Amino acid sequence: VLKRWCQTNNLAPFIGKECNGISLWITNRFYPIPFPAWKMYYTPWKNKDIERTFSATYGAHVWNYMNSNNKKKIVVGSGSLIEHFFQLYCPTTYRNVIQLNHSSW
């Protein structure tokens, strides 16, 4: 559809630009971790690596569907990327995770 709207077979020149009111961005802007590597969200990350990987993104797709069979959880104090995101962007939910973890001790 975009090729027709932008009247081209090559969309590469439109990346980061607008064509008929639609902006075309590279995938790293929305999911810098591709779905085959989704488990990386549950591994420890250093702050400098988080900044380097996500500094130019507009969001982070965490591929929840991929985890539906694995049931990986946020582990408090693990230093995982998913823990970092919850601490930063979902502090109320993160506090609930902490309370749930403490109640099971």
CSV table of N, CA, C and O in Angstrom, one decimal:
chain,number,residue,atom,x,y,z
A,1,VAL,N,0.8,-1.2,0.0
A,1,VAL,CA,0.0,0.0,0.0
A,1,VAL,C,0.9,1.3,0.0
A,1,VAL,O,0.6,2.2,-0.8
A,2,LEU,N,1.9,1.3,0.9
A,2,LEU,CA,2.8,2.4,0.9
A,2,LEU,C,3.5,2.7,-0.4
A,2,LEU,O,3.7,3.8,-0.8
A,3,LYS,N,3.9,1.6,-1.1
A,3,LYS,CA,4.6,1.7,-2.3
A,3,LYS,C,3.7,2.4,-3.3
A,3,LYS,O,4.1,3.3,-4.1
A,4,ARG,N,2.4,2.1,-3.3
A,4,ARG,CA,1.4,2.7,-4.2
A,4,ARG,C,1.2,4.2,-3.8
A,4,ARG,O,1.2,5.0,-4.7
A,5,TRP,N,1.0,4.4,-2.6
A,5,TRP,CA,0.8,5.8,-2.1
A,5,TRP,C,1.9,6.7,-2.4
A,5,TRP,O,1.8,7.9,-2.7
A,6,CYS,N,3.1,6.2,-2.2
A,6,CYS,CA,4.3,7.0,-2.4
A,6,CYS,C,4.9,6.9,-3.8
A,6,CYS,O,5.9,7.5,-4.1
A,7,GLN,N,4.2,6.1,-4.6
A,7,GLN,CA,4.6,6.0,-6.1
A,7,GLN,C,6.0,5.6,-6.2
A,7,GLN,O,6.8,6.2,-7.0
A,8,THR,N,6.4,4.5,-5.6
A,8,THR,CA,7.8,4.0,-5.7
A,8,THR,C,7.8,2.5,-5.3
A,8,THR,O,7.0,2.0,-4.7
A,9,ASN,N,8.9,1.8,-5.8
A,9,ASN,CA,9.1,0.5,-5.5
A,9,ASN,C,10.2,0.4,-4.4
A,9,ASN,O,10.4,-0.7,-3.8
A,10,ASN,N,10.8,1.5,-4.1
A,10,ASN,CA,11.8,1.5,-3.1
A,10,ASN,C,11.5,2.5,-2.0
A,10,ASN,O,11.5,3.7,-2.1
A,11,LEU,N,11.1,2.0,-0.8
A,11,LEU,CA,10.7,2.8,0.3
A,11,LEU,C,11.8,3.4,1.1
A,11,LEU,O,11.7,4.2,2.0
A,12,ALA,N,13.0,2.8,0.9
A,12,ALA,CA,14.2,3.3,1.7
A,12,ALA,C,14.4,4.8,1.8
A,12,ALA,O,14.7,5.3,2.9
A,13,PRO,N,14.2,5.5,0.7
A,13,PRO,CA,14.4,7.0,0.8
A,13,PRO,C,13.4,7.7,1.7
A,13,PRO,O,13.6,8.8,2.1
A,14,PHE,N,12.3,7.0,2.0
A,14,PHE,CA,11.2,7.6,2.8
A,14,PHE,C,11.4,7.3,4.3
A,14,PHE,O,10.6,7.8,5.1
A,15,ILE,N,12.4,6.5,4.7
A,15,ILE,CA,12.6,6.2,6.1
A,15,ILE,C,12.9,7.5,6.8
A,15,ILE,O,13.8,8.2,6.5
A,16,GLY,N,12.2,7.8,7.9
A,16,GLY,CA,12.4,9.0,8.7
A,16,GLY,C,11.7,10.2,8.1
A,16,GLY,O,11.8,11.3,8.6
A,17,LYS,N,11.0,10.0,7.0
A,17,LYS,CA,10.3,11.1,6.3
A,17,LYS,C,8.8,10.8,6.2
A,17,LYS,O,8.4,9.7,6.6
A,18,GLU,N,8.1,11.7,5.6
A,18,GLU,CA,6.6,11.5,5.5
A,18,GLU,C,6.2,11.4,4.1
A,18,GLU,O,6.8,12.0,3.2
A,19,CYS,N,5.2,10.5,3.8
A,19,CYS,CA,4.7,10.3,2.5
A,19,CYS,C,3.2,10.2,2.7
A,19,CYS,O,2.7,9.3,3.3
A,20,ASN,N,2.4,11.2,2.1
A,20,ASN,CA,1.0,11.2,2.2
A,20,ASN,C,0.5,11.1,3.7
A,20,ASN,O,-0.5,10.4,4.0
A,21,GLY,N,1.2,11.8,4.5
A,21,GLY,CA,0.7,11.8,5.9
A,21,GLY,C,1.2,10.7,6.8
A,21,GLY,O,0.8,10.6,8.0
A,22,ILE,N,1.9,9.8,6.3
A,22,ILE,CA,2.4,8.6,7.0
A,22,ILE,C,3.9,8.7,7.1
A,22,ILE,O,4.6,8.8,6.1
A,23,SER,N,4.4,8.5,8.4
A,23,SER,CA,5.9,8.5,8.6
A,23,SER,C,6.3,7.0,8.6
A,23,SER,O,5.7,6.1,9.2
A,24,LEU,N,7.4,6.8,7.9
A,24,LEU,CA,8.0,5.4,7.8
A,24,LEU,C,9.2,5.4,8.6
A,24,LEU,O,10.1,6.2,8.4
A,25,TRP,N,9.3,4.4,9.6
A,25,TRP,CA,10.5,4.4,10.4
A,25,TRP,C,11.1,3.0,10.4
A,25,TRP,O,10.4,2.0,10.1
A,26,ILE,N,12.4,2.9,10.7
A,26,ILE,CA,13.0,1.5,10.7
A,26,ILE,C,12.5,0.8,12.0
A,26,ILE,O,12.0,1.4,12.9
A,27,THR,N,12.5,-0.5,11.9
A,27,THR,CA,12.0,-1.3,13.0
A,27,THR,C,12.6,-1.0,14.4
A,27,THR,O,12.0,-1.1,15.4
A,28,ASN,N,13.9,-0.6,14.4
A,28,ASN,CA,14.6,-0.3,15.7
A,28,ASN,C,13.9,0.8,16.5
A,28,ASN,O,14.1,0.9,17.7
A,29,ARG,N,13.1,1.6,15.8
A,29,ARG,CA,12.4,2.7,16.5
A,29,ARG,C,11.4,2.1,17.4
A,29,ARG,O,10.9,2.8,18.4
A,30,PHE,N,10.9,0.9,17.2
A,30,PHE,CA,9.8,0.3,17.9
A,30,PHE,C,10.1,-1.0,18.6
A,30,PHE,O,9.5,-1.4,19.6
A,31,TYR,N,11.0,-1.7,18.0
A,31,TYR,CA,11.4,-3.0,18.7
A,31,TYR,C,12.9,-3.3,18.3
A,31,TYR,O,13.2,-4.0,17.5
A,32,PRO,N,13.8,-2.6,19.1
A,32,PRO,CA,15.2,-2.9,18.9
A,32,PRO,C,15.6,-4.3,19.3
A,32,PRO,O,16.7,-4.7,18.8
A,33,ILE,N,14.8,-5.0,20.0
A,33,ILE,CA,15.1,-6.4,20.2
A,33,ILE,C,14.1,-7.2,19.4
A,33,ILE,O,12.9,-7.2,19.6
A,34,PRO,N,14.6,-7.9,18.3
A,34,PRO,CA,13.6,-8.6,17.5
A,34,PRO,C,13.0,-9.8,18.2
A,34,PRO,O,13.6,-10.3,19.2
A,35,PHE,N,11.9,-10.3,17.7
A,35,PHE,CA,11.2,-11.3,18.4
A,35,PHE,C,12.0,-12.6,18.6
A,35,PHE,O,11.8,-13.3,19.7
A,36,PRO,N,12.9,-13.1,17.8
A,36,PRO,CA,13.6,-14.3,18.1
A,36,PRO,C,14.5,-14.1,19.4
A,36,PRO,O,14.9,-15.1,20.0
A,37,ALA,N,14.8,-12.9,19.7
A,37,ALA,CA,15.6,-12.6,20.9
A,37,ALA,C,14.8,-12.1,22.1
A,37,ALA,O,15.4,-11.5,23.0
A,38,TRP,N,13.5,-12.3,22.1
A,38,TRP,CA,12.7,-11.8,23.2
A,38,TRP,C,13.1,-12.1,24.6
A,38,TRP,O,12.9,-11.3,25.5
A,39,LYS,N,13.8,-13.2,24.8
A,39,LYS,CA,14.2,-13.6,26.1
A,39,LYS,C,15.2,-12.6,26.7
A,39,LYS,O,15.5,-12.6,27.9
A,40,MET,N,15.8,-11.8,25.9
A,40,MET,CA,16.8,-10.8,26.3
A,40,MET,C,16.2,-9.9,27.3
A,40,MET,O,16.9,-9.3,28.2
A,41,TYR,N,14.8,-9.7,27.3
A,41,TYR,CA,14.2,-8.8,28.2
A,41,TYR,C,14.3,-9.3,29.6
A,41,TYR,O,14.1,-8.6,30.6
A,42,TYR,N,14.5,-10.6,29.8
A,42,TYR,CA,14.5,-11.2,31.1
A,42,TYR,C,15.9,-11.5,31.6
A,42,TYR,O,16.1,-12.2,32.6
A,43,THR,N,16.9,-11.0,30.9
A,43,THR,CA,18.3,-11.2,31.3
A,43,THR,C,18.8,-9.8,31.9
A,43,THR,O,18.3,-8.8,31.6
A,44,PRO,N,19.9,-9.9,32.8
A,44,PRO,CA,20.4,-8.7,33.3
A,44,PRO,C,21.1,-7.8,32.2
A,44,PRO,O,21.7,-8.3,31.3
A,45,TRP,N,20.8,-6.5,32.4
A,45,TRP,CA,21.4,-5.5,31.5
A,45,TRP,C,22.1,-4.4,32.3
A,45,TRP,O,21.7,-4.1,33.4
A,46,LYS,N,23.2,-3.9,31.7
A,46,LYS,CA,23.8,-2.7,32.3
A,46,LYS,C,23.1,-1.4,31.8
A,46,LYS,O,22.7,-1.4,30.7
A,47,ASN,N,23.1,-0.4,32.6
A,47,ASN,CA,22.5,0.8,32.3
A,47,ASN,C,23.0,1.4,30.9
A,47,ASN,O,22.3,1.9,30.1
A,48,LYS,N,24.3,1.3,30.7
A,48,LYS,CA,24.9,1.9,29.5
A,48,LYS,C,24.4,1.1,28.3
A,48,LYS,O,24.2,1.7,27.2
A,49,ASP,N,24.1,-0.2,28.4
A,49,ASP,CA,23.6,-1.0,27.3
A,49,ASP,C,22.2,-0.7,27.0
A,49,ASP,O,21.7,-0.6,25.9
A,50,ILE,N,21.4,-0.4,28.1
A,50,ILE,CA,20.0,0.0,27.9
A,50,ILE,C,20.0,1.3,27.2
A,50,ILE,O,19.2,1.5,26.2
A,51,GLU,N,20.8,2.3,27.6
A,51,GLU,CA,20.8,3.6,26.9
A,51,GLU,C,21.2,3.5,25.5
A,51,GLU,O,20.6,4.1,24.6
A,52,ARG,N,22.2,2.7,25.2
A,52,ARG,CA,22.7,2.5,23.8
A,52,ARG,C,21.7,1.9,22.9
A,52,ARG,O,21.4,2.3,21.8
A,53,THR,N,21.0,0.9,23.5
A,53,THR,CA,20.0,0.1,22.7
A,53,THR,C,18.7,0.9,22.5
A,53,THR,O,18.1,0.8,21.4
A,54,PHE,N,18.2,1.6,23.5
A,54,PHE,CA,16.9,2.2,23.5
A,54,PHE,C,16.8,3.7,23.4
A,54,PHE,O,15.8,4.3,23.3
A,55,SER,N,18.0,4.4,23.2
A,55,SER,CA,18.0,5.8,23.2
A,55,SER,C,17.2,6.4,22.0
A,55,SER,O,16.7,7.5,22.1
A,56,ALA,N,17.2,5.7,20.9
A,56,ALA,CA,16.5,6.3,19.7
A,56,ALA,C,15.2,5.6,19.4
A,56,ALA,O,14.7,5.8,18.3
A,57,THR,N,14.6,5.0,20.4
A,57,THR,CA,13.3,4.3,20.2
A,57,THR,C,12.2,5.1,20.7
A,57,THR,O,12.3,6.0,21.5
A,58,TYR,N,11.0,4.8,20.1
A,58,TYR,CA,9.7,5.4,20.6
A,58,TYR,C,9.0,4.5,21.5
A,58,TYR,O,8.0,4.9,22.1
A,59,GLY,N,9.4,3.3,21.6
A,59,GLY,CA,8.7,2.3,22.4
A,59,GLY,C,9.5,1.0,22.4
A,59,GLY,O,10.5,0.9,21.7
A,60,ALA,N,9.0,0.1,23.2
A,60,ALA,CA,9.7,-1.2,23.3
A,60,ALA,C,8.6,-2.3,23.2
A,60,ALA,O,7.8,-2.4,24.1
A,61,HIS,N,8.6,-3.1,22.2
A,61,HIS,CA,7.7,-4.2,22.0
A,61,HIS,C,8.3,-5.3,22.8
A,61,HIS,O,9.4,-5.8,22.4
A,62,VAL,N,7.7,-5.8,23.8
A,62,VAL,CA,8.3,-6.9,24.6
A,62,VAL,C,7.9,-8.3,24.3
A,62,VAL,O,8.2,-9.3,24.9
A,63,TRP,N,7.1,-8.4,23.2
A,63,TRP,CA,6.7,-9.7,22.6
A,63,TRP,C,6.1,-10.6,23.7
A,63,TRP,O,6.4,-11.8,23.9
A,64,ASN,N,5.0,-10.1,24.3
A,64,ASN,CA,4.3,-10.9,25.3
A,64,ASN,C,3.8,-12.2,24.8
A,64,ASN,O,3.8,-13.2,25.5
A,65,TYR,N,3.4,-12.3,23.6
A,65,TYR,CA,2.9,-13.5,23.0
A,65,TYR,C,3.9,-14.6,23.1
A,65,TYR,O,3.6,-15.8,23.4
A,66,MET,N,5.2,-14.2,22.8
A,66,MET,CA,6.3,-15.2,22.8
A,66,MET,C,6.4,-15.8,24.2
A,66,MET,O,6.9,-16.9,24.4
A,67,ASN,N,6.1,-15.0,25.2
A,67,ASN,CA,6.2,-15.5,26.6
A,67,ASN,C,5.0,-16.3,27.1
A,67,ASN,O,5.0,-16.8,28.2
A,68,SER,N,4.0,-16.4,26.3
A,68,SER,CA,2.7,-17.0,26.8
A,68,SER,C,2.9,-18.4,27.2
A,68,SER,O,2.3,-18.9,28.1
A,69,ASN,N,3.8,-19.2,26.6
A,69,ASN,CA,4.1,-20.6,26.9
A,69,ASN,C,5.2,-20.7,28.0
A,69,ASN,O,5.2,-21.7,28.7
A,70,ASN,N,6.1,-19.7,28.0
A,70,ASN,CA,7.3,-19.8,28.9
A,70,ASN,C,7.0,-19.3,30.3
A,70,ASN,O,7.6,-19.7,31.2
A,71,LYS,N,6.1,-18.3,30.4
A,71,LYS,CA,5.7,-17.8,31.7
A,71,LYS,C,6.8,-17.2,32.5
A,71,LYS,O,6.9,-17.3,33.7
A,72,LYS,N,7.8,-16.5,31.7
A,72,LYS,CA,8.9,-15.9,32.4
A,72,LYS,C,8.3,-14.7,33.3
A,72,LYS,O,7.3,-14.1,32.9
A,73,LYS,N,8.8,-14.5,34.4
A,73,LYS,CA,8.3,-13.5,35.4
A,73,LYS,C,9.4,-12.4,35.6
A,73,LYS,O,10.6,-12.6,35.4
A,74,ILE,N,8.9,-11.3,36.1
A,74,ILE,CA,9.8,-10.2,36.6
A,74,ILE,C,10.4,-10.7,37.9
A,74,ILE,O,9.6,-11.0,38.8
A,75,VAL,N,11.7,-10.7,38.0
A,75,VAL,CA,12.3,-11.1,39.2
A,75,VAL,C,12.9,-9.9,39.9
A,75,VAL,O,13.8,-9.2,39.3
A,76,VAL,N,12.4,-9.5,41.0
A,76,VAL,CA,12.9,-8.3,41.7
A,76,VAL,C,14.4,-8.5,42.1
A,76,VAL,O,14.8,-9.5,42.6
A,77,GLY,N,15.1,-7.4,41.7
A,77,GLY,CA,16.5,-7.4,42.0
A,77,GLY,C,17.4,-8.1,41.0
A,77,GLY,O,18.6,-8.2,41.2
A,78,SER,N,16.8,-8.6,39.9
A,78,SER,CA,17.6,-9.4,38.9
A,78,SER,C,18.4,-8.5,38.0
A,78,SER,O,19.3,-8.9,37.4
A,79,GLY,N,18.0,-7.2,37.9
A,79,GLY,CA,18.7,-6.3,37.0
A,79,GLY,C,18.3,-6.6,35.5
A,79,GLY,O,18.9,-6.1,34.6
A,80,SER,N,17.2,-7.3,35.3
A,80,SER,CA,16.7,-7.6,34.0
A,80,SER,C,16.2,-6.3,33.3
A,80,SER,O,15.8,-5.4,34.0
A,81,LEU,N,16.2,-6.4,32.0
A,81,LEU,CA,15.6,-5.3,31.2
A,81,LEU,C,14.2,-5.0,31.5
A,81,LEU,O,13.7,-3.9,31.7
A,82,ILE,N,13.4,-6.1,31.6
A,82,ILE,CA,12.0,-6.0,31.9
A,82,ILE,C,11.8,-5.3,33.3
A,82,ILE,O,10.9,-4.5,33.5
A,83,GLU,N,12.6,-5.7,34.3
A,83,GLU,CA,12.5,-5.1,35.6
A,83,GLU,C,12.8,-3.6,35.5
A,83,GLU,O,12.1,-2.8,36.1
A,84,HIS,N,13.8,-3.3,34.7
A,84,HIS,CA,14.2,-1.8,34.6
A,84,HIS,C,13.0,-1.1,34.0
A,84,HIS,O,12.7,0.0,34.5
A,85,PHE,N,12.4,-1.6,32.9
A,85,PHE,CA,11.2,-0.9,32.3
A,85,PHE,C,10.1,-0.7,33.3
A,85,PHE,O,9.4,0.3,33.3
A,86,PHE,N,9.8,-1.8,34.1
A,86,PHE,CA,8.7,-1.7,35.0
A,86,PHE,C,9.0,-0.7,36.1
A,86,PHE,O,8.2,0.1,36.5
A,87,GLN,N,10.2,-0.6,36.6
A,87,GLN,CA,10.6,0.3,37.6
A,87,GLN,C,10.5,1.8,37.1
A,87,GLN,O,10.0,2.6,37.8
A,88,LEU,N,10.9,2.0,35.8
A,88,LEU,CA,10.9,3.3,35.3
A,88,LEU,C,9.5,3.7,34.7
A,88,LEU,O,9.1,4.9,35.0
A,89,TYR,N,8.8,2.9,34.0
A,89,TYR,CA,7.6,3.3,33.3
A,89,TYR,C,6.3,2.8,34.0
A,89,TYR,O,5.2,3.3,33.7
A,90,CYS,N,6.4,1.8,34.9
A,90,CYS,CA,5.2,1.2,35.5
A,90,CYS,C,5.4,1.1,37.0
A,90,CYS,O,5.4,-0.1,37.5
A,91,PRO,N,5.8,2.2,37.7
A,91,PRO,CA,6.2,2.0,39.1
A,91,PRO,C,5.1,1.4,40.0
A,91,PRO,O,5.4,0.7,41.0
A,92,THR,N,3.9,1.7,39.8
A,92,THR,CA,2.8,1.1,40.6
A,92,THR,C,2.7,-0.4,40.5
A,92,THR,O,2.7,-1.1,41.4
A,93,THR,N,2.8,-0.8,39.2
A,93,THR,CA,2.8,-2.3,39.0
A,93,THR,C,4.0,-2.9,39.6
A,93,THR,O,3.9,-4.0,40.1
A,94,TYR,N,5.2,-2.2,39.4
A,94,TYR,CA,6.4,-2.8,40.0
A,94,TYR,C,6.3,-2.9,41.5
A,94,TYR,O,6.7,-4.0,42.1
A,95,ARG,N,5.7,-2.0,42.2
A,95,ARG,CA,5.5,-2.1,43.6
A,95,ARG,C,4.6,-3.3,44.0
A,95,ARG,O,4.8,-4.0,45.0
A,96,ASN,N,3.6,-3.5,43.1
A,96,ASN,CA,2.8,-4.7,43.4
A,96,ASN,C,3.5,-6.0,43.2
A,96,ASN,O,3.3,-6.9,43.9
A,97,VAL,N,4.4,-6.0,42.2
A,97,VAL,CA,5.3,-7.2,42.0
A,97,VAL,C,6.1,-7.4,43.2
A,97,VAL,O,6.3,-8.6,43.7
A,98,ILE,N,6.7,-6.4,43.8
A,98,ILE,CA,7.5,-6.5,45.0
A,98,ILE,C,6.7,-7.0,46.1
A,98,ILE,O,7.1,-8.0,46.8
A,99,GLN,N,5.5,-6.5,46.3
A,99,GLN,CA,4.6,-7.0,47.4
A,99,GLN,C,4.2,-8.5,47.2
A,99,GLN,O,4.2,-9.2,48.2
A,100,LEU,N,4.0,-8.9,46.0
A,100,LEU,CA,3.6,-10.3,45.7
A,100,LEU,C,4.8,-11.2,46.0
A,100,LEU,O,4.6,-12.3,46.6
A,101,ASN,N,6.0,-10.7,45.6
A,101,ASN,CA,7.2,-11.5,45.9
A,101,ASN,C,7.5,-11.7,47.4
A,101,ASN,O,7.8,-12.7,47.9
A,102,HIS,N,7.3,-10.6,48.2
A,102,HIS,CA,7.5,-10.6,49.6
A,102,HIS,C,6.4,-11.5,50.3
A,102,HIS,O,6.7,-12.1,51.3
A,103,SER,N,5.2,-11.5,49.8
A,103,SER,CA,4.2,-12.2,50.5
A,103,SER,C,4.4,-13.7,50.3
A,103,SER,O,3.8,-14.5,51.0
A,104,SER,N,5.2,-14.1,49.3
A,104,SER,CA,5.4,-15.5,49.0
A,104,SER,C,6.6,-16.1,49.8
A,104,SER,O,7.0,-17.2,49.7
A,105,TRP,N,7.3,-15.2,50.5
A,105,TRP,CA,8.5,-15.6,51.3
A,105,TRP,C,8.1,-16.3,52.5
A,105,TRP,O,7.4,-16.2,53.3
